[in-house]
mmCIF file of C-alpha atoms in Angstrom:
data_model
loop_
_atom_site.group_PDB
_atom_site.id
_atom_site.type_symbol
_atom_site.label_atom_id
_atom_site.label_comp_id
_atom_site.label_asym_id
_atom_site.label_seq_id
_atom_site.Cartn_x
_atom_site.Cartn_y
_atom_site.Cartn_z
ATOM 1 C CA MET A 1492 -297.362 107.541 134.449
ATOM 2 C CA THR A 1493 -300.206 109.849 133.510
ATOM 3 C CA ARG A 1494 -300.033 112.361 130.684
ATOM 4 C CA GLU A 1495 -300.160 115.257 133.150
ATOM 5 C CA ARG A 1496 -297.315 113.746 135.146
ATOM 6 C CA ARG A 1497 -295.162 113.491 132.011
ATOM 7 C CA TRP A 1498 -295.872 117.146 131.216
ATOM 8 C CA GLN A 1499 -294.912 118.122 134.765
ATOM 9 C CA LEU A 1500 -291.583 116.282 134.604
ATOM 10 C CA ALA A 1501 -290.810 117.787 131.192
ATOM 11 C CA ALA A 1502 -291.663 121.251 132.516
ATOM 12 C CA TYR A 1503 -289.434 120.702 135.557
ATOM 13 C CA LEU A 1504 -286.451 119.781 133.375
ATOM 14 C CA LEU A 1505 -287.029 122.803 131.139
ATOM 15 C CA LEU A 1506 -287.429 125.109 134.138
ATOM 16 C CA ASN A 1507 -284.077 123.970 135.451
ATOM 17 C CA GLY A 1508 -282.601 124.423 131.991
ATOM 18 C CA GLY A 1509 -283.851 127.987 132.217
ATOM 19 C CA PHE A 1510 -282.244 128.327 135.642
ATOM 20 C CA PHE A 1511 -278.921 127.279 134.095
ATOM 21 C CA PHE A 1512 -279.012 130.426 131.950
ATOM 22 C CA PHE A 1513 -280.490 132.458 134.826
ATOM 23 C CA ASP A 1514 -277.672 131.479 137.196
ATOM 24 C CA THR A 1515 -275.059 131.979 134.483
ATOM 25 C CA ALA A 1516 -276.367 135.514 133.982
ATOM 26 C CA MET A 1517 -276.382 136.143 137.741
ATOM 27 C CA GLY A 1518 -272.804 134.910 138.036
ATOM 28 C CA LEU A 1519 -271.698 137.198 135.211
ATOM 29 C CA PHE A 1520 -273.550 140.193 136.655
ATOM 30 C CA ASP A 1521 -272.080 139.576 140.112
ATOM 31 C CA VAL A 1522 -268.545 139.275 138.769
ATOM 32 C CA ALA A 1523 -268.990 142.405 136.655
ATOM 33 C CA THR A 1524 -270.352 144.398 139.611
ATOM 34 C CA TYR A 1525 -267.717 143.295 142.135
ATOM 35 C CA GLY A 1526 -264.899 143.557 139.622
ATOM 36 C CA TYR A 1527 -265.892 147.032 138.487
ATOM 37 C CA PHE A 1528 -266.313 148.291 142.053
ATOM 38 C CA ALA A 1529 -262.877 146.979 143.020
ATOM 39 C CA ARG A 1530 -261.129 148.262 139.898
ATOM 40 C CA GLU A 1531 -262.581 151.743 140.281
ATOM 41 C CA HIS A 1532 -261.815 151.808 144.044
ATOM 42 C CA VAL A 1533 -265.378 152.820 144.897
ATOM 43 C CA ALA A 1534 -266.479 153.413 148.491
ATOM 44 C CA SER A 1535 -267.034 150.301 150.625
ATOM 45 C CA TYR A 1536 -270.716 151.061 151.142
ATOM 46 C CA LEU A 1537 -271.440 150.433 147.426
ATOM 47 C CA PHE A 1538 -270.710 146.736 148.014
ATOM 48 C CA ALA A 1539 -273.417 146.850 150.679
ATOM 49 C CA LEU A 1540 -275.871 148.732 148.463
ATOM 50 C CA ASP A 1541 -275.684 145.849 145.982
ATOM 51 C CA PHE A 1542 -277.292 143.655 148.660
ATOM 52 C CA VAL A 1543 -279.968 146.242 149.416
ATOM 53 C CA MET A 1544 -280.897 146.843 145.786
ATOM 54 C CA VAL A 1545 -281.606 143.179 145.034
ATOM 55 C CA SER A 1546 -283.708 142.688 148.154
ATOM 56 C CA VAL A 1547 -285.936 145.788 148.192
ATOM 57 C CA PRO A 1548 -287.979 144.762 145.116
ATOM 58 C CA MET A 1549 -288.285 141.242 146.548
ATOM 59 C CA LEU A 1550 -289.749 142.681 149.740
ATOM 60 C CA LEU A 1551 -292.227 144.952 147.965
ATOM 61 C CA GLY A 1552 -292.636 142.749 144.905
ATOM 62 C CA GLY A 1553 -294.000 139.764 146.854
ATOM 63 C CA TRP A 1554 -297.045 141.766 147.890
ATOM 64 C CA LEU A 1555 -297.391 143.367 144.443
ATOM 65 C CA ALA A 1556 -296.962 140.014 142.673
ATOM 66 C CA HIS A 1557 -299.817 138.593 144.766
ATOM 67 C CA LEU A 1558 -302.161 141.363 143.639
ATOM 68 C CA LEU A 1559 -301.066 141.055 140.006
ATOM 69 C CA ASN A 1560 -301.351 137.249 140.095
ATOM 70 C CA ARG A 1561 -304.980 137.534 141.171
ATOM 71 C CA ARG A 1562 -305.711 140.094 138.460
ATOM 72 C CA PHE A 1563 -303.671 138.884 135.470
ATOM 73 C CA GLY A 1564 -302.440 135.362 136.297
ATOM 74 C CA VAL A 1565 -299.015 133.950 137.127
ATOM 75 C CA ARG A 1566 -297.937 133.549 133.480
ATOM 76 C CA ALA A 1567 -298.461 137.225 132.721
ATOM 77 C CA VAL A 1568 -296.718 138.385 135.905
ATOM 78 C CA ILE A 1569 -293.609 136.236 135.406
ATOM 79 C CA GLY A 1570 -293.452 137.142 131.723
ATOM 80 C CA LEU A 1571 -293.796 140.835 132.547
ATOM 81 C CA GLY A 1572 -291.082 140.591 135.210
ATOM 82 C CA TYR A 1573 -288.604 139.068 132.761
ATOM 83 C CA THR A 1574 -289.543 141.591 130.065
ATOM 84 C CA ILE A 1575 -289.018 144.587 132.362
ATOM 85 C CA ALA A 1576 -285.702 143.246 133.655
ATOM 86 C CA THR A 1577 -284.315 142.372 130.203
ATOM 87 C CA ALA A 1578 -285.404 145.734 128.784
ATOM 88 C CA GLY A 1579 -283.709 147.464 131.710
ATOM 89 C CA PHE A 1580 -280.446 145.614 131.063
ATOM 90 C CA LEU A 1581 -280.558 146.555 127.371
ATOM 91 C CA VAL A 1582 -281.206 150.220 128.155
ATOM 92 C CA LEU A 1583 -278.272 150.296 130.575
ATOM 93 C CA PHE A 1584 -275.990 148.713 127.983
ATOM 94 C CA LEU A 1585 -277.085 150.711 124.920
ATOM 95 C CA THR A 1586 -276.871 154.033 126.757
ATOM 96 C CA GLY A 1587 -273.550 153.215 128.416
ATOM 97 C CA LEU A 1588 -275.000 153.899 131.870
ATOM 98 C CA TYR A 1589 -273.707 150.537 133.120
ATOM 99 C CA ARG A 1590 -270.295 152.222 133.510
ATOM 100 C CA ILE A 1591 -271.701 154.359 136.350
ATOM 101 C CA PRO A 1592 -271.554 152.436 139.670
ATOM 102 C CA LEU A 1593 -274.949 153.584 140.957
ATOM 103 C CA CYS A 1594 -276.600 152.688 137.642
ATOM 104 C CA LEU A 1595 -274.935 149.282 137.783
ATOM 105 C CA LEU A 1596 -276.834 148.668 141.026
ATOM 106 C CA ILE A 1597 -280.065 148.865 139.004
ATOM 107 C CA VAL A 1598 -279.171 145.381 137.716
ATOM 108 C CA ALA A 1599 -279.607 143.994 141.223
ATOM 109 C CA PHE A 1600 -282.939 145.814 141.517
ATOM 110 C CA LEU A 1601 -284.218 144.279 138.260
ATOM 111 C CA LEU A 1602 -283.148 140.778 139.329
ATOM 112 C CA GLY A 1603 -285.133 141.215 142.537
ATOM 113 C CA ILE A 1604 -288.288 141.965 140.533
ATOM 114 C CA VAL A 1605 -288.094 138.604 138.771
ATOM 115 C CA PHE A 1606 -287.310 136.674 141.964
ATOM 116 C CA SER A 1607 -290.367 138.058 143.727
ATOM 117 C CA ALA A 1608 -292.653 137.024 140.880
ATOM 118 C CA ILE A 1609 -291.437 133.496 140.194
ATOM 119 C CA LEU A 1610 -290.493 131.883 143.523
ATOM 120 C CA PRO A 1611 -293.905 131.228 145.189
ATOM 121 C CA ALA A 1612 -295.409 129.564 142.108
ATOM 122 C CA LEU A 1613 -292.237 127.549 141.523
ATOM 123 C CA SER A 1614 -292.272 126.309 145.127
ATOM 124 C CA ARG A 1615 -295.783 124.930 144.722
ATOM 125 C CA PHE A 1616 -294.905 123.325 141.390
ATOM 126 C CA ILE A 1617 -291.927 121.507 142.943
ATOM 127 C CA ARG A 1618 -294.252 120.161 145.660
ATOM 128 C CA ASP A 1619 -296.609 118.833 142.972
ATOM 129 C CA VAL A 1620 -293.787 117.074 141.131
ATOM 130 C CA PHE A 1621 -291.745 115.638 144.018
ATOM 131 C CA GLY A 1622 -294.002 115.667 147.067
ATOM 132 C CA ALA A 1623 -292.648 116.104 150.602
ATOM 133 C CA GLY A 1624 -289.989 114.307 152.681
ATOM 134 C CA LYS A 1625 -287.451 112.459 150.525
ATOM 135 C CA GLY A 1626 -288.980 114.029 147.428
ATOM 136 C CA ALA A 1627 -288.172 117.487 148.778
ATOM 137 C CA VAL A 1628 -284.561 116.407 149.437
ATOM 138 C CA LEU A 1629 -284.270 115.047 145.881
ATOM 139 C CA ALA A 1630 -285.636 118.315 144.470
ATOM 140 C CA LEU A 1631 -283.171 120.298 146.600
ATOM 141 C CA LYS A 1632 -280.195 118.338 145.280
ATOM 142 C CA LEU A 1633 -281.349 118.391 141.644
ATOM 143 C CA ASP A 1634 -281.850 122.142 141.833
ATOM 144 C CA ALA A 1635 -278.363 122.508 143.323
ATOM 145 C CA ILE A 1636 -276.831 120.497 140.471
ATOM 146 C CA PHE A 1637 -278.478 122.671 137.815
ATOM 147 C CA MET A 1638 -277.455 125.792 139.730
ATOM 148 C CA ALA A 1639 -273.886 124.512 140.020
ATOM 149 C CA VAL A 1640 -273.431 124.270 136.267
ATOM 150 C CA GLY A 1641 -274.737 127.799 135.747
ATOM 151 C CA MET A 1642 -272.748 129.313 138.590
ATOM 152 C CA VAL A 1643 -269.523 127.625 137.478
ATOM 153 C CA ALA A 1644 -270.113 128.909 133.956
ATOM 154 C CA GLY A 1645 -270.836 132.466 135.137
ATOM 155 C CA VAL A 1646 -268.509 132.981 138.085
ATOM 156 C CA GLY A 1647 -265.772 130.721 136.706
ATOM 157 C CA PHE A 1648 -265.657 132.463 133.343
ATOM 158 C CA GLY A 1649 -265.888 135.833 135.026
ATOM 159 C CA THR A 1650 -263.097 135.195 137.532
ATOM 160 C CA VAL A 1651 -260.599 134.427 134.767
ATOM 161 C CA TRP A 1652 -261.717 136.859 132.079
ATOM 162 C CA PHE A 1653 -263.123 139.994 133.702
ATOM 163 C CA ASP A 1654 -259.836 141.871 133.975
ATOM 164 C CA ARG A 1655 -259.066 141.120 130.314
ATOM 165 C CA GLU A 1656 -262.478 141.747 128.765
ATOM 166 C CA GLY A 1657 -264.301 144.135 131.124
ATOM 167 C CA LEU A 1658 -267.943 145.182 131.212
ATOM 168 C CA ALA A 1659 -268.213 145.666 127.450
ATOM 169 C CA VAL A 1660 -268.245 141.875 126.963
ATOM 170 C CA PHE A 1661 -269.890 140.792 130.206
ATOM 171 C CA PHE A 1662 -273.001 142.918 130.074
ATOM 172 C CA PRO A 1663 -274.430 141.841 126.671
ATOM 173 C CA LEU A 1664 -273.486 138.204 127.335
ATOM 174 C CA ALA A 1665 -275.270 138.204 130.691
ATOM 175 C CA THR A 1666 -278.299 140.000 129.221
ATOM 176 C CA GLY A 1667 -278.579 137.382 126.473
ATOM 177 C CA CYS A 1668 -278.440 134.532 129.024
ATOM 178 C CA PHE A 1669 -281.099 136.229 131.126
ATOM 179 C CA ALA A 1670 -283.445 136.786 128.162
ATOM 180 C CA LEU A 1671 -283.069 133.129 127.137
ATOM 181 C CA ALA A 1672 -283.909 132.027 130.692
ATOM 182 C CA GLY A 1673 -287.042 134.174 130.558
ATOM 183 C CA MET A 1674 -288.224 132.656 127.284
ATOM 184 C CA ILE A 1675 -287.743 129.123 128.637
ATOM 185 C CA HIS A 1676 -289.474 129.840 131.949
ATOM 186 C CA VAL A 1677 -292.482 131.560 130.406
ATOM 187 C CA SER A 1678 -292.933 128.825 127.765
ATOM 188 C CA THR A 1679 -292.930 126.034 130.369
ATOM 189 C CA LEU A 1680 -295.743 127.747 132.283
ATOM 190 C CA PHE A 1681 -298.105 126.767 129.458
ATOM 191 C CA PHE A 1682 -297.478 123.048 130.000
ATOM 192 C CA PRO A 1683 -300.559 121.195 131.367
ATOM 193 C CA GLY A 1684 -300.533 120.847 135.154
ATOM 194 C CA VAL A 1685 -297.789 123.371 135.845
ATOM 195 C CA LEU A 1686 -300.001 126.108 137.281
ATOM 196 C CA ARG A 1687 -302.775 123.961 138.722
ATOM 197 C CA ASP A 1688 -304.414 125.602 141.743
ATOM 198 C CA TYR A 1689 -301.699 128.231 142.150
ATOM 199 C CA ALA A 1690 -303.632 130.854 144.047
ATOM 200 C CA GLY A 1691 -300.483 132.613 145.232
ATOM 201 C CA PRO A 1692 -299.810 133.739 148.807
ATOM 202 C CA GLU A 1693 -302.424 134.618 151.352
ATOM 203 C CA VAL A 1694 -303.731 138.162 151.434
ATOM 204 C CA PRO A 1695 -300.937 140.200 153.094
ATOM 205 C CA ALA A 1696 -303.349 141.618 155.687
ATOM 206 C CA ARG A 1697 -303.867 138.082 157.012
ATOM 207 C CA TRP A 1698 -300.184 137.265 157.354
ATOM 208 C CA ALA A 1699 -300.022 138.562 160.938
ATOM 209 C CA ALA A 1700 -302.740 136.071 161.893
ATOM 210 C CA THR A 1701 -300.881 133.352 159.995
ATOM 211 C CA LEU A 1702 -297.703 134.050 161.983
ATOM 212 C CA ARG A 1703 -299.608 133.878 165.271
ATOM 213 C CA ALA A 1704 -300.975 130.483 164.255
ATOM 214 C CA MET A 1705 -297.527 129.260 163.179
ATOM 215 C CA ARG A 1706 -296.120 130.371 166.530
ATOM 216 C CA ARG A 1707 -298.135 127.579 168.154
ATOM 217 C CA ALA A 1708 -296.872 124.959 165.662
ATOM 218 C CA GLU A 1709 -293.189 124.756 166.462
ATOM 219 C CA THR A 1710 -291.883 123.098 163.292
ATOM 220 C CA LYS A 1711 -293.893 125.367 161.021
ATOM 221 C CA TRP A 1712 -292.636 128.363 162.979
ATOM 222 C CA ARG A 1713 -289.039 127.236 162.579
ATOM 223 C CA SER A 1714 -289.554 126.539 158.872
ATOM 224 C CA LEU A 1715 -290.564 130.184 158.491
ATOM 225 C CA MET A 1716 -288.030 131.745 160.890
ATOM 226 C CA LEU A 1717 -284.805 129.827 160.157
ATOM 227 C CA GLN A 1718 -283.896 131.924 157.118
ATOM 228 C CA PRO A 1719 -284.672 135.318 158.717
ATOM 229 C CA SER A 1720 -282.582 134.272 161.726
ATOM 230 C CA LEU A 1721 -279.749 133.128 159.477
ATOM 231 C CA ASN A 1722 -279.827 136.415 157.557
ATOM 232 C CA MET A 1723 -279.195 138.354 160.771
ATOM 233 C CA VAL A 1724 -275.823 136.606 160.999
ATOM 234 C CA ILE A 1725 -274.663 136.153 157.422
ATOM 235 C CA VAL A 1726 -275.690 139.399 155.708
ATOM 236 C CA PRO A 1727 -273.369 141.805 157.606
ATOM 237 C CA LEU A 1728 -270.390 139.521 157.001
ATOM 238 C CA MET A 1729 -271.246 138.976 153.332
ATOM 239 C CA VAL A 1730 -271.501 142.757 152.940
ATOM 240 C CA GLY A 1731 -268.239 143.572 154.696
ATOM 241 C CA LEU A 1732 -265.841 140.895 153.434
ATOM 242 C CA PRO A 1733 -265.724 141.806 149.682
ATOM 243 C CA ALA A 1734 -264.884 145.407 150.567
ATOM 244 C CA ALA A 1735 -262.289 144.241 153.111
ATOM 245 C CA ALA A 1736 -260.758 141.833 150.588
ATOM 246 C CA ALA A 1737 -260.560 144.589 147.975
ATOM 247 C CA GLU A 1738 -258.541 146.707 150.420
ATOM 248 C CA ARG A 1739 -256.413 143.970 151.996
ATOM 249 C CA HIS A 1740 -255.636 141.695 149.027
ATOM 250 C CA TYR A 1741 -255.695 144.096 146.078
ATOM 251 C CA GLY A 1742 -253.278 142.856 143.424
ATOM 252 C CA ALA A 1743 -252.662 139.557 145.251
ATOM 253 C CA LEU A 1744 -253.348 137.403 142.172
ATOM 254 C CA PRO A 1745 -251.959 139.284 139.150
ATOM 255 C CA VAL A 1746 -252.242 136.180 136.935
ATOM 256 C CA ILE A 1747 -256.027 136.401 137.224
ATOM 257 C CA GLY A 1748 -256.257 140.148 137.549
ATOM 258 C CA LEU A 1749 -255.887 143.036 139.922
ATOM 259 C CA VAL A 1750 -259.602 142.903 140.766
ATOM 260 C CA ALA A 1751 -259.448 139.262 141.819
ATOM 261 C CA ALA A 1752 -259.930 139.648 145.586
ATOM 262 C CA PRO A 1753 -263.695 140.390 145.806
ATOM 263 C CA ILE A 1754 -264.372 138.034 142.887
ATOM 264 C CA ILE A 1755 -262.547 135.219 144.703
ATOM 265 C CA VAL A 1756 -264.779 135.907 147.718
ATOM 266 C CA LEU A 1757 -267.795 135.675 145.410
ATOM 267 C CA ALA A 1758 -266.555 132.374 143.945
ATOM 268 C CA GLY A 1759 -266.068 130.898 147.425
ATOM 269 C CA ARG A 1760 -269.555 132.013 148.391
ATOM 270 C CA ARG A 1761 -271.240 130.504 145.336
ATOM 271 C CA THR A 1762 -269.446 127.153 145.450
ATOM 272 C CA GLY A 1763 -270.032 126.800 149.187
ATOM 273 C CA MET A 1764 -273.733 127.539 148.734
ATOM 274 C CA LEU A 1765 -274.080 124.750 146.196
ATOM 275 C CA ALA A 1766 -271.954 122.223 148.087
ATOM 276 C CA GLY A 1767 -273.984 122.726 151.268
ATOM 277 C CA ARG A 1768 -277.236 121.823 149.552
ATOM 278 C CA LEU A 1769 -275.729 118.886 147.696
ATOM 279 C CA LEU A 1770 -274.011 117.299 150.696
ATOM 280 C CA ALA A 1771 -276.624 117.751 153.450
ATOM 281 C CA PRO A 1772 -278.446 114.442 154.130
ATOM 282 C CA GLU A 1773 -282.145 114.390 154.944
ATOM 283 C CA PHE A 1774 -281.677 113.615 158.651
ATOM 284 C CA VAL A 1775 -279.613 116.813 159.054
ATOM 285 C CA LEU A 1776 -282.270 118.903 157.306
ATOM 286 C CA ARG A 1777 -284.921 117.282 159.478
ATOM 287 C CA LEU A 1778 -282.809 117.954 162.563
ATOM 288 C CA MET A 1779 -282.671 121.679 161.798
ATOM 289 C CA VAL A 1780 -286.470 121.826 161.715
ATOM 290 C CA ALA A 1781 -287.193 119.376 164.545
ATOM 291 C CA ARG A 1782 -284.752 120.592 167.216
ATOM 292 C CA ARG A 1783 -284.654 123.944 168.779
ATOM 293 C CA GLY A 1784 -281.132 125.342 168.768
ATOM 294 C CA ALA A 1785 -279.760 122.905 166.183
ATOM 295 C CA ALA A 1786 -279.520 125.628 163.533
ATOM 296 C CA LEU A 1787 -277.420 127.804 165.848
ATOM 297 C CA VAL A 1788 -274.456 125.431 165.487
ATOM 298 C CA PRO A 1789 -273.854 126.121 161.757
ATOM 299 C CA MET A 1790 -274.647 129.814 162.335
ATOM 300 C CA ILE A 1791 -271.895 130.059 164.961
ATOM 301 C CA GLY A 1792 -269.542 128.164 162.650
ATOM 302 C CA PHE A 1793 -270.323 130.605 159.839
ATOM 303 C CA PHE A 1794 -269.619 133.567 162.116
ATOM 304 C CA ILE A 1795 -266.236 132.205 163.240
ATOM 305 C CA LEU A 1796 -265.075 131.278 159.722
ATOM 306 C CA TYR A 1797 -266.054 134.630 158.228
ATOM 307 C CA ALA A 1798 -264.439 136.547 161.088
ATOM 308 C CA LEU A 1799 -261.196 134.672 160.379
ATOM 309 C CA ALA A 1800 -261.508 135.493 156.659
ATOM 310 C CA PHE A 1801 -261.240 139.197 157.504
ATOM 311 C CA VAL A 1802 -257.759 138.764 159.006
ATOM 312 C CA VAL A 1803 -255.978 135.867 157.246
ATOM 313 C CA PRO A 1804 -253.055 137.013 155.059
ATOM 314 C CA SER A 1805 -253.639 134.696 152.088
ATOM 315 C CA LEU A 1806 -256.377 135.048 149.465
ATOM 316 C CA PRO A 1807 -256.598 131.251 148.897
ATOM 317 C CA LEU A 1808 -257.234 130.923 152.644
ATOM 318 C CA VAL A 1809 -260.019 133.494 152.317
ATOM 319 C CA PHE A 1810 -261.576 131.359 149.579
ATOM 320 C CA ALA A 1811 -261.350 128.204 151.725
ATOM 321 C CA LEU A 1812 -262.882 129.893 154.777
ATOM 322 C CA VAL A 1813 -265.714 131.455 152.760
ATOM 323 C CA PHE A 1814 -266.416 128.126 151.041
ATOM 324 C CA CYS A 1815 -266.684 126.276 154.370
ATOM 325 C CA ALA A 1816 -268.796 129.046 155.900
ATOM 326 C CA HIS A 1817 -271.366 128.950 153.114
ATOM 327 C CA LEU A 1818 -271.388 125.174 153.169
ATOM 328 C CA LEU A 1819 -272.614 125.473 156.773
ATOM 329 C CA SER A 1820 -275.101 128.271 156.111
ATOM 330 C CA ASN A 1821 -276.693 126.407 153.231
ATOM 331 C CA VAL A 1822 -277.364 123.401 155.396
ATOM 332 C CA VAL A 1823 -279.719 125.770 157.224
ATOM 333 C CA ALA A 1824 -281.032 127.201 153.940
ATOM 334 C CA GLY A 1825 -281.691 123.660 152.727
ATOM 335 C CA ALA A 1826 -283.614 122.987 155.936
ATOM 336 C CA VAL A 1827 -285.793 126.016 155.156
ATOM 337 C CA PHE A 1828 -286.683 124.546 151.754
ATOM 338 C CA TYR A 1829 -287.224 121.117 153.330
ATOM 339 C CA GLY A 1830 -289.435 122.517 156.091
ATOM 340 C CA VAL A 1831 -291.662 124.519 153.746
ATOM 341 C CA GLN A 1832 -292.075 121.551 151.402
ATOM 342 C CA THR A 1833 -292.662 119.032 154.219
ATOM 343 C CA GLU A 1834 -294.388 120.797 157.102
ATOM 344 C CA PHE A 1835 -297.159 122.539 155.166
ATOM 345 C CA PRO A 1836 -300.012 120.861 153.274
ATOM 346 C CA ALA A 1837 -299.795 120.979 149.479
ATOM 347 C CA GLY A 1838 -302.388 123.739 149.268
ATOM 348 C CA GLU A 1839 -300.377 125.988 151.611
ATOM 349 C CA THR A 1840 -296.911 125.523 150.102
ATOM 350 C CA ALA A 1841 -297.004 128.570 147.808
ATOM 351 C CA ALA A 1842 -298.354 130.786 150.608
ATOM 352 C CA ALA A 1843 -295.735 129.497 153.073
ATOM 353 C CA SER A 1844 -292.960 130.036 150.533
ATOM 354 C CA ALA A 1845 -294.135 133.590 149.858
ATOM 355 C CA LEU A 1846 -294.418 134.407 153.564
ATOM 356 C CA GLN A 1847 -290.997 132.934 154.354
ATOM 357 C CA SER A 1848 -289.520 134.899 151.460
ATOM 358 C CA GLN A 1849 -291.095 138.142 152.687
ATOM 359 C CA LEU A 1850 -289.834 137.627 156.241
ATOM 360 C CA SER A 1851 -286.290 136.714 155.237
ATOM 361 C CA THR A 1852 -286.116 139.504 152.662
ATOM 362 C CA GLY A 1853 -287.373 142.039 155.198
ATOM 363 C CA VAL A 1854 -284.602 141.044 157.598
ATOM 364 C CA TRP A 1855 -282.108 141.110 154.712
ATOM 365 C CA VAL A 1856 -283.092 144.693 153.787
ATOM 366 C CA ILE A 1857 -282.900 145.935 157.385
ATOM 367 C CA VAL A 1858 -279.549 144.293 158.166
ATOM 368 C CA ALA A 1859 -277.975 145.203 154.811
ATOM 369 C CA SER A 1860 -279.109 148.812 155.276
ATOM 370 C CA LEU A 1861 -277.553 148.902 158.753
ATOM 371 C CA ALA A 1862 -274.334 147.464 157.330
ATOM 372 C CA THR A 1863 -274.358 150.104 154.588
ATOM 373 C CA VAL A 1864 -274.624 152.909 157.141
ATOM 374 C CA LEU A 1865 -271.896 151.268 159.216
ATOM 375 C CA LEU A 1866 -269.515 151.134 156.243
ATOM 376 C CA VAL A 1867 -270.002 154.843 155.585
ATOM 377 C CA PHE A 1868 -268.387 155.682 158.933
ATOM 378 C CA LEU A 1869 -266.302 152.622 159.882
ATOM 379 C CA PRO A 1870 -263.955 150.162 158.127
ATOM 380 C CA PRO A 1871 -265.382 146.851 156.783
ATOM 381 C CA PRO A 1872 -264.340 144.703 159.820
ATOM 382 C CA ALA A 1873 -266.924 146.639 161.860
ATOM 383 C CA THR A 1874 -269.581 144.426 160.260
ATOM 384 C CA ILE A 1875 -268.303 141.555 162.434
ATOM 385 C CA GLY A 1876 -269.792 143.310 165.472
ATOM 386 C CA LEU A 1877 -273.135 143.749 163.695
ATOM 387 C CA ALA A 1878 -273.153 140.044 162.830
ATOM 388 C CA GLY A 1879 -272.442 139.185 166.479
ATOM 389 C CA CYS A 1880 -275.492 141.192 167.536
ATOM 390 C CA GLY A 1881 -277.483 139.367 164.859
ATOM 391 C CA LEU A 1882 -276.369 136.014 166.259
ATOM 392 C CA VAL A 1883 -277.725 136.958 169.691
ATOM 393 C CA VAL A 1884 -281.062 138.050 168.205
ATOM 394 C CA ALA A 1885 -281.234 134.867 166.105
ATOM 395 C CA ALA A 1886 -280.765 132.758 169.235
ATOM 396 C CA LEU A 1887 -283.630 134.606 170.929
ATOM 397 C CA VAL A 1888 -285.912 134.169 167.903
ATOM 398 C CA LEU A 1889 -285.229 130.445 167.624
ATOM 399 C CA ARG A 1890 -285.643 130.019 171.394
ATOM 400 C CA GLY A 1891 -289.177 131.336 171.003
ATOM 401 C CA SER A 1892 -290.306 128.452 168.831
ATOM 402 C CA GLY A 1893 -292.374 126.527 171.357
ATOM 403 C CA ILE A 1894 -289.888 124.245 173.156
ATOM 404 C CA GLY A 1895 -288.254 125.053 176.459
ATOM 405 C CA GLY A 1896 -284.477 125.348 176.738
ATOM 406 C CA LEU A 1897 -281.624 125.641 174.280
ATOM 407 C CA HIS A 1898 -280.407 122.073 173.883
ATOM 408 C CA LEU A 1899 -279.394 119.420 171.397
ATOM 409 C CA GLY A 1900 -281.167 116.443 172.930
ATOM 410 C CA VAL A 1901 -282.992 113.671 171.112
ATOM 411 C CA ALA A 1902 -285.165 115.157 168.391
ATOM 412 C CA ARG A 1903 -288.892 114.713 168.602
ATOM 413 C CA PRO A 1904 -290.785 113.514 165.555
ATOM 414 C CA ILE A 1905 -291.891 116.470 163.469
ATOM 415 C CA ALA A 1906 -295.484 117.282 164.362
ATOM 416 C CA LYS A 1907 -297.857 117.931 161.530
#
């Protein structure tokens, strides 16, 4: 093992250690936001605005991060993103503005800034360390394990203790975890070999040409379009169910707290996300990329399970349905990671990751905004209809990937 390889492996372990604190902070922030919204009986559309606020900076920040990366370097951009976000959290806490629901949504906005800066470079680094194929599957499962520990620490602690401790404890604890994650991530970027040849994404003006080229390469096209298609289905339901649970199951679990319903939905979502990535074998991930229409099966399953979660009378049943739904959706999300790491040459991985992130975030913003408007005028179950429309559009998008017919026949080998 070369010296550079040892540095890369050490940096990877430290990066995931940083993601433990990052995911713990995210879990705490999510619990605090959902719990506060439910306790204060805020309007349903504020649950939807939480989705919009985290995604808007990711949509705009990907393009801005590219320009800043070229001018100042990846280290400076990621460090600046963490600094701005942590400073924002501290200002909200010290001024007491975090008690105002709309100001609390700024947390989601600040998290989106950091995501947009760090993900493309991290994607390329993972490719350098693990390679493609089975290496990408190993990286996916290792990342899920590290995420699991952080999410259990954040969401698990929050589910039990929010109603007893409130925002006054959660906010500084989450801010401290986030600042520690930033220090770890920025320090590892100085390890030899971590940022080798990270040019960032292609110039945004050329992305239209890139998409036209990908349209002729079916597996690359699907690697880019699976997540945007999935978001058309899952985002409306993820927006509507916490608000519906807050209305339908309020006070259902007094042992945990009167605000338990939306937090239980959040816990089911997080655990299902992690289980889906851990349990999906490589042949299933490959199937999602290689076969046209294969990804529609878990999307339909997600739609049915979430629709049932709106009407079941028991909160534990809601948790079980949400868990199973996100287990299915994250098989598709894992296939997106697998496809980007496997279908694109090493020199194009960061650009492909950035482009896929921009596409999926753009769809996320549009659909979440539509769901927000819908919740202003209609009750939360109306988002089921929006998700049904998204499922139809997703089927049309995935049908346009270069193979004729919607079928589940024998998969072709993935063409390079």
